[in-house]
Short mmCIF file of N, CA, C and O and ligand atoms in Angstrom, two decimals:
data_model
loop_
_atom_site.label_atom_id
_atom_site.label_comp_id
_atom_site.label_asym_id
_atom_site.label_seq_id
_atom_site.Cartn_x
_atom_site.Cartn_y
_atom_site.Cartn_z
N UNK A 755 16.91 -22.28 -16.99
CA UNK A 755 16.24 -21.14 -16.39
C UNK A 755 16.42 -21.21 -14.88
O UNK A 755 16.20 -22.24 -14.26
N UNK A 756 16.81 -20.09 -14.27
CA UNK A 756 17.05 -20.11 -12.83
C UNK A 756 15.75 -19.92 -12.06
O UNK A 756 14.82 -19.26 -12.52
N UNK A 757 15.72 -20.48 -10.87
CA UNK A 757 14.56 -20.36 -10.00
C UNK A 757 14.62 -19.02 -9.29
O UNK A 757 15.69 -18.64 -8.79
N UNK A 758 13.50 -18.27 -9.24
CA UNK A 758 13.55 -16.97 -8.56
C UNK A 758 13.77 -17.14 -7.06
O UNK A 758 13.38 -18.14 -6.47
N UNK A 759 14.41 -16.15 -6.48
CA UNK A 759 14.55 -16.07 -5.02
C UNK A 759 13.15 -16.02 -4.40
O UNK A 759 12.23 -15.47 -4.99
N UNK A 760 12.98 -16.60 -3.23
CA UNK A 760 11.70 -16.46 -2.52
C UNK A 760 11.93 -15.77 -1.18
O UNK A 760 13.02 -15.85 -0.61
N UNK A 761 10.88 -15.07 -0.75
CA UNK A 761 10.95 -14.35 0.52
C UNK A 761 9.72 -14.66 1.37
O UNK A 761 8.63 -14.92 0.83
N UNK A 762 9.89 -14.57 2.67
CA UNK A 762 8.77 -14.74 3.61
C UNK A 762 8.12 -13.38 3.82
O UNK A 762 8.79 -12.41 4.19
N UNK A 763 6.81 -13.31 3.54
CA UNK A 763 6.08 -12.05 3.67
C UNK A 763 4.98 -12.23 4.72
O UNK A 763 4.12 -13.10 4.58
N UNK A 764 5.03 -11.41 5.75
CA UNK A 764 4.02 -11.42 6.81
C UNK A 764 3.13 -10.20 6.61
O UNK A 764 3.64 -9.07 6.52
N UNK A 765 1.83 -10.43 6.52
CA UNK A 765 0.88 -9.35 6.25
C UNK A 765 -0.11 -9.26 7.40
O UNK A 765 -0.85 -10.21 7.67
N UNK A 766 -0.09 -8.12 8.10
CA UNK A 766 -1.07 -7.86 9.16
C UNK A 766 -2.24 -7.10 8.51
O UNK A 766 -2.02 -6.03 7.93
N UNK A 767 -3.42 -7.66 8.60
CA UNK A 767 -4.60 -7.02 7.99
C UNK A 767 -5.40 -6.34 9.08
O UNK A 767 -5.89 -6.99 10.00
N UNK A 768 -5.49 -5.01 8.97
CA UNK A 768 -6.26 -4.23 9.95
C UNK A 768 -7.72 -4.17 9.50
O UNK A 768 -7.99 -3.88 8.34
N UNK A 769 -8.67 -4.39 10.42
CA UNK A 769 -10.07 -4.15 10.05
C UNK A 769 -10.29 -2.65 9.89
O UNK A 769 -9.77 -1.87 10.68
N UNK A 770 -11.01 -2.24 8.87
CA UNK A 770 -11.22 -0.82 8.61
C UNK A 770 -12.65 -0.38 8.89
O UNK A 770 -12.89 0.78 9.16
N UNK A 771 -13.59 -1.32 8.80
CA UNK A 771 -14.98 -1.00 9.07
C UNK A 771 -15.48 -1.95 10.15
O UNK A 771 -14.91 -3.02 10.36
N UNK A 772 -16.57 -1.55 10.81
CA UNK A 772 -17.08 -2.36 11.92
C UNK A 772 -17.48 -3.75 11.45
O UNK A 772 -17.41 -4.72 12.21
N UNK A 773 -17.89 -3.87 10.17
CA UNK A 773 -18.32 -5.19 9.69
C UNK A 773 -17.15 -6.05 9.20
O UNK A 773 -17.35 -7.22 8.85
N UNK A 774 -15.93 -5.50 9.21
CA UNK A 774 -14.77 -6.29 8.77
C UNK A 774 -14.43 -7.36 9.80
O UNK A 774 -14.70 -7.20 10.99
N UNK A 775 -13.80 -8.47 9.35
CA UNK A 775 -13.34 -9.47 10.31
C UNK A 775 -12.28 -8.88 11.24
O UNK A 775 -11.69 -7.84 10.92
N UNK A 776 -12.04 -9.51 12.38
CA UNK A 776 -11.02 -8.99 13.31
C UNK A 776 -9.63 -9.00 12.68
O UNK A 776 -9.42 -9.63 11.63
N UNK A 777 -8.66 -8.32 13.32
CA UNK A 777 -7.30 -8.29 12.77
C UNK A 777 -6.79 -9.72 12.54
O UNK A 777 -7.07 -10.62 13.33
N UNK A 778 -6.07 -9.91 11.47
CA UNK A 778 -5.50 -11.23 11.19
C UNK A 778 -4.12 -11.06 10.57
O UNK A 778 -3.82 -10.01 10.00
N UNK A 779 -3.33 -12.09 10.69
CA UNK A 779 -1.97 -12.06 10.17
C UNK A 779 -1.75 -13.29 9.30
O UNK A 779 -2.10 -14.41 9.69
N UNK A 780 -1.20 -13.04 8.11
CA UNK A 780 -0.87 -14.12 7.19
C UNK A 780 0.64 -14.14 6.99
O UNK A 780 1.28 -13.08 6.94
N UNK A 781 1.20 -15.31 6.82
CA UNK A 781 2.60 -15.43 6.44
C UNK A 781 2.67 -16.36 5.23
O UNK A 781 2.17 -17.49 5.28
N UNK A 782 3.25 -15.84 4.15
CA UNK A 782 3.35 -16.62 2.91
C UNK A 782 4.77 -16.49 2.35
O UNK A 782 5.53 -15.59 2.74
N UNK A 783 5.09 -17.39 1.46
CA UNK A 783 6.37 -17.33 0.74
C UNK A 783 6.07 -16.80 -0.66
O UNK A 783 5.19 -17.31 -1.35
N UNK A 784 6.79 -15.74 -1.04
CA UNK A 784 6.52 -15.06 -2.31
C UNK A 784 7.77 -15.05 -3.18
O UNK A 784 8.83 -14.60 -2.73
N UNK A 785 7.67 -15.54 -4.42
CA UNK A 785 8.82 -15.45 -5.33
C UNK A 785 9.10 -13.99 -5.69
O UNK A 785 8.19 -13.18 -5.79
N UNK A 786 10.36 -13.68 -5.91
CA UNK A 786 10.75 -12.29 -6.17
C UNK A 786 10.24 -11.76 -7.52
O UNK A 786 10.28 -10.56 -7.75
N UNK A 787 9.76 -12.65 -8.39
CA UNK A 787 9.28 -12.21 -9.70
C UNK A 787 7.76 -12.15 -9.78
O UNK A 787 7.20 -12.04 -10.87
N UNK A 788 7.06 -12.23 -8.64
CA UNK A 788 5.59 -12.15 -8.64
C UNK A 788 5.16 -10.95 -7.81
O UNK A 788 5.73 -10.68 -6.75
N UNK A 789 4.10 -10.26 -8.30
CA UNK A 789 3.51 -9.22 -7.45
C UNK A 789 3.00 -9.87 -6.17
O UNK A 789 2.39 -10.95 -6.20
N UNK A 790 3.22 -9.19 -5.04
CA UNK A 790 2.86 -9.77 -3.75
C UNK A 790 1.35 -10.01 -3.66
O UNK A 790 0.90 -11.07 -3.21
N UNK A 791 0.53 -9.03 -4.09
CA UNK A 791 -0.93 -9.20 -4.00
C UNK A 791 -1.38 -10.40 -4.82
O UNK A 791 -2.14 -11.25 -4.34
N UNK A 792 -0.91 -10.47 -6.05
CA UNK A 792 -1.32 -11.55 -6.96
C UNK A 792 -0.94 -12.90 -6.38
O UNK A 792 -1.73 -13.85 -6.39
N UNK A 793 0.26 -12.99 -5.82
CA UNK A 793 0.70 -14.26 -5.28
C UNK A 793 -0.08 -14.61 -4.02
O UNK A 793 -0.47 -15.77 -3.81
N UNK A 794 -0.35 -13.60 -3.17
CA UNK A 794 -1.12 -13.84 -1.94
C UNK A 794 -2.51 -14.38 -2.30
O UNK A 794 -3.01 -15.31 -1.67
N UNK A 795 -3.13 -13.79 -3.32
CA UNK A 795 -4.45 -14.26 -3.73
C UNK A 795 -4.39 -15.69 -4.27
O UNK A 795 -5.31 -16.47 -4.04
N UNK A 796 -3.32 -16.02 -4.95
CA UNK A 796 -3.20 -17.38 -5.48
C UNK A 796 -3.05 -18.39 -4.34
O UNK A 796 -3.28 -19.59 -4.54
N UNK A 797 -2.67 -17.89 -3.15
CA UNK A 797 -2.57 -18.76 -1.96
C UNK A 797 -3.87 -18.75 -1.15
O UNK A 797 -3.92 -19.28 -0.05
N UNK A 798 -4.90 -18.07 -1.67
CA UNK A 798 -6.20 -18.07 -1.00
C UNK A 798 -6.43 -16.93 -0.03
O UNK A 798 -7.44 -16.90 0.67
N UNK A 799 -5.51 -15.96 0.03
CA UNK A 799 -5.68 -14.83 0.95
C UNK A 799 -6.63 -13.80 0.35
O UNK A 799 -6.62 -13.56 -0.85
N UNK A 800 -7.42 -13.17 1.23
CA UNK A 800 -8.30 -12.08 0.80
C UNK A 800 -7.74 -10.78 1.33
O UNK A 800 -7.73 -10.54 2.54
N UNK A 801 -7.24 -9.96 0.43
CA UNK A 801 -6.63 -8.68 0.80
C UNK A 801 -7.34 -7.56 0.05
O UNK A 801 -7.93 -7.79 -1.01
N UNK A 802 -7.27 -6.33 0.57
CA UNK A 802 -7.94 -5.21 -0.11
C UNK A 802 -7.30 -4.91 -1.47
O UNK A 802 -6.07 -4.93 -1.59
N UNK A 803 -8.12 -4.63 -2.46
CA UNK A 803 -7.61 -4.24 -3.78
C UNK A 803 -8.73 -3.54 -4.54
O UNK A 803 -9.90 -3.67 -4.19
N UNK A 804 -8.37 -2.83 -5.59
CA UNK A 804 -9.37 -2.29 -6.50
C UNK A 804 -8.82 -2.29 -7.91
O UNK A 804 -9.15 -3.15 -8.70
N UNK A 805 -7.92 -1.34 -8.22
CA UNK A 805 -7.49 -1.19 -9.63
C UNK A 805 -6.50 -2.25 -10.09
O UNK A 805 -6.43 -2.55 -11.26
N UNK A 806 -5.68 -2.74 -9.21
CA UNK A 806 -4.62 -3.72 -9.51
C UNK A 806 -3.52 -3.18 -10.42
O UNK A 806 -2.77 -3.95 -11.02
N UNK A 807 -3.43 -1.88 -10.59
CA UNK A 807 -2.35 -1.37 -11.45
C UNK A 807 -1.60 -0.19 -10.83
O UNK A 807 -1.01 0.60 -11.55
N UNK A 808 -1.61 -0.10 -9.51
CA UNK A 808 -0.77 0.89 -8.85
C UNK A 808 -1.32 2.29 -8.85
O UNK A 808 -0.57 3.25 -8.62
N UNK A 809 -2.63 2.46 -9.05
CA UNK A 809 -3.18 3.80 -9.16
C UNK A 809 -4.05 4.24 -7.99
O UNK A 809 -4.12 5.42 -7.68
N UNK A 810 -4.72 3.31 -7.30
CA UNK A 810 -5.81 3.73 -6.41
C UNK A 810 -5.45 3.75 -4.92
O UNK A 810 -6.17 4.36 -4.14
N UNK A 811 -4.45 3.07 -4.49
CA UNK A 811 -3.98 2.95 -3.09
C UNK A 811 -4.86 2.06 -2.20
O UNK A 811 -4.64 1.98 -1.00
N UNK A 812 -5.86 1.37 -2.76
CA UNK A 812 -6.67 0.46 -1.93
C UNK A 812 -5.80 -0.64 -1.30
O UNK A 812 -6.08 -1.09 -0.19
N UNK A 813 -4.75 -1.05 -1.99
CA UNK A 813 -3.89 -2.14 -1.51
C UNK A 813 -2.68 -1.63 -0.72
O UNK A 813 -1.75 -2.39 -0.48
N UNK A 814 -2.72 -0.35 -0.31
CA UNK A 814 -1.54 0.24 0.35
C UNK A 814 -1.22 -0.45 1.67
O UNK A 814 -2.12 -0.83 2.43
N UNK A 815 0.05 -0.60 1.92
CA UNK A 815 0.54 -1.13 3.20
C UNK A 815 1.66 -0.22 3.71
O UNK A 815 2.26 0.54 2.95
N UNK A 816 1.89 -0.32 5.02
CA UNK A 816 3.08 0.31 5.61
C UNK A 816 4.07 -0.82 5.87
O UNK A 816 3.70 -1.86 6.42
N UNK A 817 5.30 -0.62 5.44
CA UNK A 817 6.31 -1.65 5.61
C UNK A 817 6.89 -1.54 7.01
O UNK A 817 7.45 -0.49 7.38
N UNK A 818 6.74 -2.59 7.80
CA UNK A 818 7.27 -2.61 9.16
C UNK A 818 8.73 -3.06 9.16
O UNK A 818 9.53 -2.61 9.97
N UNK A 819 9.08 -3.95 8.22
CA UNK A 819 10.48 -4.33 8.03
C UNK A 819 10.63 -4.92 6.65
O UNK A 819 9.70 -5.52 6.11
N UNK A 820 11.82 -4.72 6.06
CA UNK A 820 12.11 -5.28 4.75
C UNK A 820 12.01 -4.26 3.64
O UNK A 820 11.80 -3.06 3.88
N UNK A 821 12.18 -4.75 2.40
CA UNK A 821 12.23 -3.88 1.22
C UNK A 821 11.39 -4.45 0.09
O UNK A 821 11.31 -5.66 -0.08
N UNK A 822 10.79 -3.54 -0.69
CA UNK A 822 10.06 -3.94 -1.91
C UNK A 822 10.62 -3.15 -3.09
O UNK A 822 11.29 -2.13 -2.92
N UNK A 823 10.30 -3.63 -4.29
CA UNK A 823 10.59 -2.93 -5.53
C UNK A 823 9.24 -2.63 -6.17
O UNK A 823 8.47 -3.56 -6.42
N UNK A 824 8.91 -1.35 -6.38
CA UNK A 824 7.57 -0.99 -6.86
C UNK A 824 7.64 0.14 -7.90
O UNK A 824 7.06 1.21 -7.69
N UNK A 825 8.31 -0.10 -9.02
CA UNK A 825 8.48 0.97 -10.00
C UNK A 825 7.17 1.44 -10.63
O UNK A 825 7.12 2.53 -11.19
N UNK A 826 6.10 0.64 -10.55
CA UNK A 826 4.83 1.04 -11.18
C UNK A 826 3.84 1.63 -10.19
O UNK A 826 2.67 1.80 -10.52
N UNK A 827 4.29 1.97 -9.00
CA UNK A 827 3.38 2.49 -7.96
C UNK A 827 3.09 3.96 -8.21
O UNK A 827 3.50 4.84 -7.45
N UNK A 828 2.32 4.25 -9.25
CA UNK A 828 2.01 5.63 -9.63
C UNK A 828 1.14 6.34 -8.59
O UNK A 828 1.19 7.56 -8.47
N UNK A 829 0.33 5.58 -7.84
CA UNK A 829 -0.60 6.18 -6.89
C UNK A 829 0.06 6.62 -5.59
O UNK A 829 -0.61 7.20 -4.75
N UNK A 830 1.34 6.35 -5.45
CA UNK A 830 2.03 6.63 -4.20
C UNK A 830 3.20 7.56 -4.49
O UNK A 830 4.06 7.24 -5.30
N UNK A 831 3.23 8.71 -3.82
CA UNK A 831 4.29 9.68 -4.08
C UNK A 831 5.64 9.10 -3.67
O UNK A 831 5.71 8.26 -2.77
N UNK A 832 6.72 9.56 -4.30
CA UNK A 832 8.06 9.12 -3.88
C UNK A 832 8.29 9.39 -2.40
O UNK A 832 8.95 8.59 -1.72
N UNK A 833 7.73 10.48 -1.88
CA UNK A 833 7.92 10.79 -0.45
C UNK A 833 7.29 9.71 0.42
O UNK A 833 7.89 9.26 1.40
N UNK A 834 6.07 9.29 0.07
CA UNK A 834 5.42 8.24 0.88
C UNK A 834 6.13 6.90 0.70
O UNK A 834 6.24 6.12 1.64
N UNK A 835 6.61 6.63 -0.50
CA UNK A 835 7.39 5.40 -0.69
C UNK A 835 8.63 5.44 0.20
O UNK A 835 8.98 4.44 0.83
N UNK A 836 9.26 6.60 0.28
CA UNK A 836 10.46 6.73 1.12
C UNK A 836 10.12 6.58 2.60
O UNK A 836 10.96 6.18 3.40
N UNK A 837 8.86 6.92 2.96
CA UNK A 837 8.43 6.76 4.36
C UNK A 837 8.02 5.33 4.67
O UNK A 837 7.59 5.03 5.78
N UNK A 838 8.08 4.44 3.66
CA UNK A 838 7.81 3.03 3.94
C UNK A 838 6.45 2.54 3.53
O UNK A 838 6.00 1.50 4.00
N UNK A 839 5.78 3.28 2.64
CA UNK A 839 4.49 2.81 2.15
C UNK A 839 4.69 2.10 0.82
O UNK A 839 5.61 2.43 0.06
N UNK A 840 3.82 1.12 0.55
CA UNK A 840 3.93 0.35 -0.69
C UNK A 840 2.54 -0.05 -1.17
O UNK A 840 1.59 -0.10 -0.39
N UNK A 841 2.45 -0.32 -2.46
CA UNK A 841 1.21 -0.83 -3.06
C UNK A 841 1.44 -2.29 -3.42
O UNK A 841 2.22 -2.60 -4.33
N UNK A 842 0.76 -3.20 -2.71
CA UNK A 842 1.05 -4.63 -2.88
C UNK A 842 0.74 -5.13 -4.28
O UNK A 842 1.33 -6.11 -4.73
N UNK A 843 -0.19 -4.46 -5.00
CA UNK A 843 -0.56 -4.96 -6.34
C UNK A 843 0.57 -4.80 -7.34
O UNK A 843 0.57 -5.48 -8.38
N UNK A 844 1.52 -3.92 -7.07
CA UNK A 844 2.64 -3.70 -8.00
C UNK A 844 3.99 -3.79 -7.28
O UNK A 844 4.97 -3.22 -7.74
N UNK A 845 4.01 -4.49 -6.15
CA UNK A 845 5.26 -4.61 -5.38
C UNK A 845 5.84 -6.00 -5.48
O UNK A 845 5.12 -7.00 -5.34
N UNK A 846 7.15 -6.02 -5.68
CA UNK A 846 7.91 -7.27 -5.63
C UNK A 846 8.71 -7.27 -4.32
O UNK A 846 9.30 -6.25 -3.96
N UNK A 847 8.74 -8.41 -3.64
CA UNK A 847 9.56 -8.52 -2.44
C UNK A 847 11.04 -8.52 -2.83
O UNK A 847 11.43 -9.15 -3.80
N UNK A 848 11.83 -7.78 -2.05
CA UNK A 848 13.27 -7.77 -2.26
C UNK A 848 14.03 -8.20 -1.00
O UNK A 848 15.25 -8.12 -0.92
N UNK A 849 13.24 -8.65 0.01
CA UNK A 849 13.79 -9.21 1.24
C UNK A 849 12.60 -9.85 1.95
O UNK A 849 11.46 -9.70 1.50
N UNK A 850 12.85 -10.56 3.05
CA UNK A 850 11.72 -10.94 3.90
C UNK A 850 11.04 -9.64 4.32
O UNK A 850 11.69 -8.61 4.51
N UNK A 851 9.72 -9.72 4.48
CA UNK A 851 8.94 -8.50 4.70
C UNK A 851 7.92 -8.68 5.80
O UNK A 851 7.37 -9.78 5.96
N UNK A 852 7.63 -7.59 6.51
CA UNK A 852 6.48 -7.54 7.39
C UNK A 852 5.75 -6.23 7.07
O UNK A 852 6.37 -5.16 7.10
N UNK A 853 4.47 -6.35 6.73
CA UNK A 853 3.71 -5.16 6.32
C UNK A 853 2.37 -5.13 7.03
O UNK A 853 1.89 -6.16 7.52
N UNK A 854 1.76 -3.95 7.04
CA UNK A 854 0.45 -3.77 7.67
C UNK A 854 -0.45 -3.03 6.70
O UNK A 854 -0.07 -1.97 6.18
N UNK A 855 -1.66 -3.55 6.46
CA UNK A 855 -2.57 -2.89 5.54
C UNK A 855 -2.97 -1.51 6.10
O UNK A 855 -2.97 -1.30 7.30
N UNK A 856 -3.31 -0.59 5.19
CA UNK A 856 -3.63 0.78 5.55
C UNK A 856 -5.02 1.14 5.07
O UNK A 856 -5.55 0.53 4.13
N UNK A 857 -5.58 2.16 5.70
CA UNK A 857 -6.84 2.73 5.24
C UNK A 857 -6.51 3.64 4.06
O UNK A 857 -5.72 4.56 4.20
N UNK A 858 -7.12 3.39 2.89
CA UNK A 858 -6.77 4.20 1.72
C UNK A 858 -7.08 5.68 1.94
O UNK A 858 -6.41 6.55 1.39
N UNK A 859 -8.09 5.99 2.77
CA UNK A 859 -8.38 7.40 3.06
C UNK A 859 -7.24 8.04 3.85
O UNK A 859 -6.91 9.20 3.64
N UNK A 860 -6.65 7.27 4.76
CA UNK A 860 -5.50 7.79 5.51
C UNK A 860 -4.33 8.05 4.58
O UNK A 860 -3.62 9.04 4.70
N UNK A 861 -4.10 7.13 3.64
CA UNK A 861 -2.99 7.30 2.70
C UNK A 861 -3.24 8.52 1.82
O UNK A 861 -2.34 9.32 1.57
N UNK A 862 -4.50 8.70 1.40
CA UNK A 862 -4.84 9.87 0.58
C UNK A 862 -4.56 11.15 1.37
O UNK A 862 -3.97 12.10 0.85
N UNK A 863 -4.98 11.14 2.63
CA UNK A 863 -4.77 12.32 3.48
C UNK A 863 -3.27 12.61 3.64
O UNK A 863 -2.84 13.76 3.58
N UNK A 864 -2.48 11.55 3.82
CA UNK A 864 -1.04 11.74 3.95
C UNK A 864 -0.45 12.36 2.68
O UNK A 864 0.44 13.20 2.74
N UNK A 865 -0.98 11.94 1.52
CA UNK A 865 -0.42 12.44 0.27
C UNK A 865 -0.90 13.83 -0.08
O UNK A 865 -0.14 14.67 -0.53
N UNK A 866 -2.21 14.06 0.12
CA UNK A 866 -2.80 15.29 -0.40
C UNK A 866 -3.38 16.20 0.67
O UNK A 866 -3.71 17.34 0.39
N UNK A 867 -3.52 15.68 1.89
CA UNK A 867 -4.20 16.44 2.94
C UNK A 867 -3.57 17.79 3.19
O UNK A 867 -4.25 18.77 3.41
N UNK A 868 -2.25 17.86 3.12
CA UNK A 868 -1.61 19.14 3.44
C UNK A 868 -1.83 20.17 2.34
O UNK A 868 -1.64 21.35 2.54
N UNK A 869 -2.26 19.71 1.15
CA UNK A 869 -2.55 20.66 0.09
C UNK A 869 -4.03 21.01 0.04
O UNK A 869 -4.41 22.14 -0.18
N UNK A 870 -4.88 19.99 0.23
CA UNK A 870 -6.31 20.21 0.01
C UNK A 870 -7.11 20.22 1.30
O UNK A 870 -8.26 20.58 1.29
N UNK A 871 -6.49 19.81 2.42
CA UNK A 871 -7.24 19.72 3.65
C UNK A 871 -7.34 21.05 4.37
O UNK A 871 -6.56 21.98 4.13
N UNK A 872 -8.33 21.18 5.21
CA UNK A 872 -8.47 22.30 6.14
C UNK A 872 -8.43 23.67 5.47
O UNK A 872 -7.97 24.65 6.05
N UNK A 873 -8.88 23.76 4.24
CA UNK A 873 -9.03 25.06 3.59
C UNK A 873 -7.73 25.73 3.19
O UNK A 873 -7.73 26.87 2.74
N UNK A 874 -6.60 25.04 3.32
CA UNK A 874 -5.33 25.71 3.02
C UNK A 874 -5.19 26.03 1.54
O UNK A 874 -4.38 26.86 1.17
N UNK A 875 -5.98 25.36 0.69
CA UNK A 875 -5.91 25.66 -0.72
C UNK A 875 -6.28 27.12 -0.98
O UNK A 875 -5.90 27.70 -1.98
N UNK A 876 -7.00 27.74 -0.05
CA UNK A 876 -7.38 29.15 -0.22
C UNK A 876 -6.15 30.05 -0.32
O UNK A 876 -6.23 31.14 -0.84
N UNK A 877 -5.01 29.56 0.19
CA UNK A 877 -3.81 30.39 0.13
C UNK A 877 -3.46 30.75 -1.32
O UNK A 877 -2.84 31.77 -1.56
N UNK A 878 -3.86 29.90 -2.26
CA UNK A 878 -3.53 30.16 -3.65
C UNK A 878 -4.61 30.90 -4.40
O UNK A 878 -4.48 31.16 -5.58
N UNK A 879 -5.70 31.24 -3.72
CA UNK A 879 -6.84 31.86 -4.40
C UNK A 879 -7.00 33.30 -3.94
O UNK A 879 -6.75 33.62 -2.78
N UNK A 880 -7.44 34.19 -4.83
CA UNK A 880 -7.73 35.56 -4.37
C UNK A 880 -8.94 35.56 -3.48
O UNK A 880 -9.95 34.94 -3.78
N UNK A 881 -8.84 36.22 -2.36
CA UNK A 881 -9.96 36.30 -1.43
C UNK A 881 -10.48 37.72 -1.39
O UNK A 881 -9.72 38.68 -1.33
N UNK A 882 -11.81 37.85 -1.45
CA UNK A 882 -12.43 39.18 -1.46
C UNK A 882 -12.54 39.82 -0.09
O UNK A 882 -12.80 41.00 0.01
N UNK A 883 -12.37 38.99 0.99
CA UNK A 883 -12.63 39.53 2.32
C UNK A 883 -11.64 40.60 2.74
O UNK A 883 -11.91 41.40 3.59
N UNK A 884 -10.44 40.62 2.16
CA UNK A 884 -9.42 41.56 2.62
C UNK A 884 -9.67 43.00 2.17
O UNK A 884 -10.14 43.28 1.14
S1 FES B 1061 -5.20 -2.11 -6.11
FE1 FES B 1061 -5.15 -0.03 -6.75
S2 FES B 1061 -3.13 0.60 -6.26
FE2 FES B 1061 -3.16 -1.52 -5.78
#
């Protein structure tokens, strides 16, 4: 049995609430056949998560450099994936990586804000005012 490739993954954790700890950076070595979140936790890191199956975006990161493979990232549109966002709970490293944690509300806004934000959904509804 061959040994999986390993990659160096640097994770910048942004504080999201006033009670969160200050910004911190972790660097770990992750085998290419392990989910990054799962492996980081096995190394004692505390990272944001909720569903653990690629649906909720709590574990979303922006990729600053490198590549991931995330075929199960259902919670992230292909457009956002192409813009460099990833879900660590279902991401495999495919190179050395540097990533930054994201606010899940910001990611939601990026995905859906242009459809549901600022009342623009009214464009699809009949309005009586006219
Ligand atoms: S923890 Fe929900 S998408 Fe990763």
